[in-house]
XYZ file of C-alpha atoms in Angstrom:
286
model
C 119.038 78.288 90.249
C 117.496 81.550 89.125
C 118.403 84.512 90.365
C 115.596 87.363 90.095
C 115.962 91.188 88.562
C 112.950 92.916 89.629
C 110.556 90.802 86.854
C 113.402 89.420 84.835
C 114.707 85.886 85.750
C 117.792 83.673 84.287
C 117.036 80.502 83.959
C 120.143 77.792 84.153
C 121.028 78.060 80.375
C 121.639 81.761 80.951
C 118.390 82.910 78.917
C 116.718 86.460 80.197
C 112.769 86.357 80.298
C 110.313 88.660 81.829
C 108.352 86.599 84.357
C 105.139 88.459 83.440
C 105.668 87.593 79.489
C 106.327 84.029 80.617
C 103.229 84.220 82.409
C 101.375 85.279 79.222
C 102.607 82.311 77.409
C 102.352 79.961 79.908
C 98.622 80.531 80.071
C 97.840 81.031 76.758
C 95.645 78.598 76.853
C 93.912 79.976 79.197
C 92.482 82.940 76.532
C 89.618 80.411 75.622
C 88.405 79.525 79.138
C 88.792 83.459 79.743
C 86.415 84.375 76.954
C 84.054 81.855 78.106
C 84.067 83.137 81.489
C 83.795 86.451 80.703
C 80.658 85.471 78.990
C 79.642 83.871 81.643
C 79.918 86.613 84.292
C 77.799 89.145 81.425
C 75.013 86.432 81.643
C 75.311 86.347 85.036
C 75.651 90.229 86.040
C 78.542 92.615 86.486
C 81.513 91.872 88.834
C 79.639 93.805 91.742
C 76.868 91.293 91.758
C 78.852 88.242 91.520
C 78.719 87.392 94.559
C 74.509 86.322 93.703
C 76.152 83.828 91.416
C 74.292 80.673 91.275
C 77.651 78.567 90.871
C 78.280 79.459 94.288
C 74.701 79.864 96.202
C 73.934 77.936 99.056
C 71.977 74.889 98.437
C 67.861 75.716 98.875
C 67.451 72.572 100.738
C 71.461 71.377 102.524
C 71.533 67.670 103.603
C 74.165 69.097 106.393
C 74.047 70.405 109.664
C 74.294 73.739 110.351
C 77.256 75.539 112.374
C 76.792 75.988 116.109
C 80.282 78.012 116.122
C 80.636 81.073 117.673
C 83.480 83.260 118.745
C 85.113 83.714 122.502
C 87.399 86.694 122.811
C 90.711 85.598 123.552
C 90.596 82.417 122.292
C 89.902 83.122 118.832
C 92.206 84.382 116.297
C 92.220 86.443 112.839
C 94.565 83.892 110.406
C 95.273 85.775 107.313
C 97.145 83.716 104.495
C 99.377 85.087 101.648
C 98.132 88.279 101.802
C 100.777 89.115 98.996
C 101.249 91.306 95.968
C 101.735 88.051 93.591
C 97.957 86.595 94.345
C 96.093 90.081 95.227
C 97.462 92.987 93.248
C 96.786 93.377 89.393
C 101.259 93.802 89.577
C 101.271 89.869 90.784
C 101.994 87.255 88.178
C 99.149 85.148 89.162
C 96.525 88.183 88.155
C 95.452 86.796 84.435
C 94.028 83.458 86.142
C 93.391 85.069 89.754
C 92.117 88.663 89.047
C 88.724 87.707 88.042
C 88.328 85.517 90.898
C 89.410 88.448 93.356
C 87.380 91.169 91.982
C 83.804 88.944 91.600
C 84.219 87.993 95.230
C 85.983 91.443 96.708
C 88.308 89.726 98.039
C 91.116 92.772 98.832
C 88.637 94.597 100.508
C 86.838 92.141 102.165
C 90.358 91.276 103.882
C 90.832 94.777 104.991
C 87.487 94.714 106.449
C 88.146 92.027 108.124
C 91.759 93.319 109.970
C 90.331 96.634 111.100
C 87.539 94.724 112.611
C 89.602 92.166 114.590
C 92.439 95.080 115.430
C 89.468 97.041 116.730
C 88.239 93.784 118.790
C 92.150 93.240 120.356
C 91.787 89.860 118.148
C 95.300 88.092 117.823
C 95.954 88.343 114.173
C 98.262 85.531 112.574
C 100.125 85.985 108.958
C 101.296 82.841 107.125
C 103.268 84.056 104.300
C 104.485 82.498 101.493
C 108.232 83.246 100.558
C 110.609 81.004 98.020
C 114.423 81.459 98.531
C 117.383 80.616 95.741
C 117.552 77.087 97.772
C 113.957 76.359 97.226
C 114.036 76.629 92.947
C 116.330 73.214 93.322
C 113.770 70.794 94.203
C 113.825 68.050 92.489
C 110.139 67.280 91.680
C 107.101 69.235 92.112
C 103.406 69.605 91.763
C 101.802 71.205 88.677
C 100.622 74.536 90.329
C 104.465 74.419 92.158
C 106.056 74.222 88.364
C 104.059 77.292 87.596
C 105.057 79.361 90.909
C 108.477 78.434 90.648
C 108.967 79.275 86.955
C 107.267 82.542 87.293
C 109.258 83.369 90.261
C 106.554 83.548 92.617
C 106.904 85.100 96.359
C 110.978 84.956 95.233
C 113.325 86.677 98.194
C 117.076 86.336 98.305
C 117.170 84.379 100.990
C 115.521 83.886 104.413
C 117.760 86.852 105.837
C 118.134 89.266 102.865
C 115.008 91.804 102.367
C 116.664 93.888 99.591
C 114.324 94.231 97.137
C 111.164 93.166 99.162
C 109.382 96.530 99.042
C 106.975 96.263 96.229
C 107.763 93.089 94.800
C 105.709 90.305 94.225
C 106.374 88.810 97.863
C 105.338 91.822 99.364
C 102.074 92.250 101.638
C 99.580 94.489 99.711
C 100.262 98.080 100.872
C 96.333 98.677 102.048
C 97.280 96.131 105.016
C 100.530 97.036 105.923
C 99.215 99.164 108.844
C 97.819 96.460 109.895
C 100.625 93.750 109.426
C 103.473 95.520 110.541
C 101.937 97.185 113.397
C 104.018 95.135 116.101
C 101.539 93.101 117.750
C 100.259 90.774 114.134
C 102.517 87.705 114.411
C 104.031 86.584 110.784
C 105.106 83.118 110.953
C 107.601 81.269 109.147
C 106.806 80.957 105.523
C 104.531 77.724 104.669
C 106.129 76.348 101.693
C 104.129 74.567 99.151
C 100.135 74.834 100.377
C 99.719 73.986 103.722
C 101.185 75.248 107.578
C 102.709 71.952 108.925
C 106.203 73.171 107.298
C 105.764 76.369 109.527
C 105.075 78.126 113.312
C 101.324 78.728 112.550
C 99.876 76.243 114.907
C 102.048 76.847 117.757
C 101.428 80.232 117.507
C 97.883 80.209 117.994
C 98.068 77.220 120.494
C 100.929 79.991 122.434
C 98.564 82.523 122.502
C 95.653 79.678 123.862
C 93.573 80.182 120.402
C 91.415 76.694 119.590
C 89.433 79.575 117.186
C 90.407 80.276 113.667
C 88.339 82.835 111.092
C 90.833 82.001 108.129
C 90.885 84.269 105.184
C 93.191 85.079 102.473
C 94.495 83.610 98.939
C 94.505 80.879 97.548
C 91.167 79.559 98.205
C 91.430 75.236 96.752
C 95.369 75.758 97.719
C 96.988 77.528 100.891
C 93.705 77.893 102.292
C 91.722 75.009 102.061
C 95.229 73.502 103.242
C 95.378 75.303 105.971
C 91.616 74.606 107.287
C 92.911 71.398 106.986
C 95.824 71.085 108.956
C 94.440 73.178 111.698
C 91.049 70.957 111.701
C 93.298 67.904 112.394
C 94.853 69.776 115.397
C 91.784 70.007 117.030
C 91.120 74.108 116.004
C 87.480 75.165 115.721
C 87.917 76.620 112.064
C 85.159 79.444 110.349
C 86.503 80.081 106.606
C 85.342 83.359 105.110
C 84.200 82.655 101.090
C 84.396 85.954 100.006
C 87.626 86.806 101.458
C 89.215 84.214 99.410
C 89.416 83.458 95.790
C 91.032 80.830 93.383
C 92.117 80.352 89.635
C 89.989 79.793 87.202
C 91.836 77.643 84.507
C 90.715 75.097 81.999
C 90.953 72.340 84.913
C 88.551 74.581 86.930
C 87.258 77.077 88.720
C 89.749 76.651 92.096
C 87.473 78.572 94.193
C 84.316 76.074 93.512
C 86.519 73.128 94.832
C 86.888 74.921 97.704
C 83.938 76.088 98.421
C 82.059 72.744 98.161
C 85.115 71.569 100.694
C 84.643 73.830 102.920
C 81.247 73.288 103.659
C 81.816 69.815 104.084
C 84.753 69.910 106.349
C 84.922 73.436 107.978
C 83.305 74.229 111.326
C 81.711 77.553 109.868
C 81.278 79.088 106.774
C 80.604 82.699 106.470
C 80.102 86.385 104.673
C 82.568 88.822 105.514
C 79.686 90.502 107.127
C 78.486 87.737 108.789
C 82.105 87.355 110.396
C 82.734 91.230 110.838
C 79.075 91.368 112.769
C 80.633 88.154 115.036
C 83.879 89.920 115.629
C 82.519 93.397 116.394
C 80.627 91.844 118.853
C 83.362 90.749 121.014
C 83.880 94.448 122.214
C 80.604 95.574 122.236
């Protein structure tokens, strides 16, 4: 079990490390792919015109059908996943494979955006954090990407009942939404463990509050997200993802938020802009 000192860990044989040099090393192979994409993106523009990347543009001619879904006030909702430090902040440990990701596609803004729009609209707005306690690090087996959040000590709290040291950490919401968040009437569910909601109160959250509508945005896009449109999709929610308020790694296996994208075009109900979905949601009280 490791026990966590701000960014230093012990691991079981009693060795310190700083979780943001382990990160370092643990991606060092990552300072290849990062020089290629960083070529990339000059060939392609700066960061603010990213978003015209052809990697990501809609196909000129799509064999699918497109979305009839629109938005009903009070029976849509505003789902906002791991809207944390660790994935969205430049302090988070995920940052060197993230950041990049985050900043092409505005992602931090593009969330706030997004809140003041559906507070302003009386939207229910749902959080589905993710938090690991000292009980979680003794799994016996995980996943590649759970290795890495584990080891680095990703969205680590003392326990389920113990905030001390959650201000500012890694597991904390980014401050810029906190107004938002903690305002009294956002729910914040139990934490989803690995990627997806069926380990938490999500669903019967939004089926409490008689939501079948979810605009999900938040981190990570191929992960938590694209698990979440998921499980809600095979509840029998209407789901509308927002790409550019969501982002994924880019690491010699891929670029994360590709994967996603191409998924959720196949399998979500909507797919749209931030402005698209801030033009739907203003409308609501108009």
């Amino acid at each position: 079990m490791k026990t966590r000192f701000h960014h230093f860990h012990v691991d079981r044989h009693g060795n310190v490390f700083d979780r943001k040099l382990f990160l370092a090393i643990s991606f060092a192979g990552l300072v290849g792919v990062l020089a290629l994409t960083a070529a990339f993106v000059a060939m392609m523009g700066t960061p603010a015109e990213a978003s015209q990347n052809p990697a990501y543009a809609e196909p000129s001619n799509p064999a699918l059908p497109a979305s009839t879904m629109g938005l009903e006030k009070g029976r849509t909702a505003l789902l906002v996943v791991d809207p944390q430090i660790d994935f969205l902040s430049p302090d988070g440990v995920t940052w060197s494979v993230v950041g990049e990701s985050v900043t092409e596609h505005n992602v931090v803004e593009n969330i706030g955006r997004l809140l003041t729009s559906a507070k302003a609209a009386d939207m229910p707005v749902v959080v589905s954090p993710h938090f690991y306690y000292p009980h979680d690090h003794r799994w016996k087996f995980e996943g590649a990407l759970e290795k890495v959040m584990h080891s680095l000590g990703m969205f680590d709290r003392p326990g389920p009942l113990d905030l001390e040291g959650f201000e500012g950490s890694g597991a904390d919401f980014m401050p810029q939404y906190k107004t938002h968040i903690l305002d009294g009437e956002t729910v914040i569910t139990s934490p989803h463990k690995i990627y997806g909601p069926e380990q938490n109160d999500a669903a019967l959250q939004l089926r409490k509050l008689g939501v079948d509508k979810v605009i999900l945005i938040g981190m990570s896009a191929n992960l938590c997200v694209e698990s979440h449109m998921r499980e809600f999709i095979e509840q029998g929610f209407e789901v509308a993802v927002v790409r550019d308020a969501t982002a994924g790694a880019k690491v010699p296996e891929g670029d994360g938020y590709l994967a996603a994208l191409i998924n959720f075009r196949m399998m979500a109900n909507a797919v749209w802009s931030t402005d698209e979905a801030v033009g739907m949601i203003d409308a609501l009280h108009e």
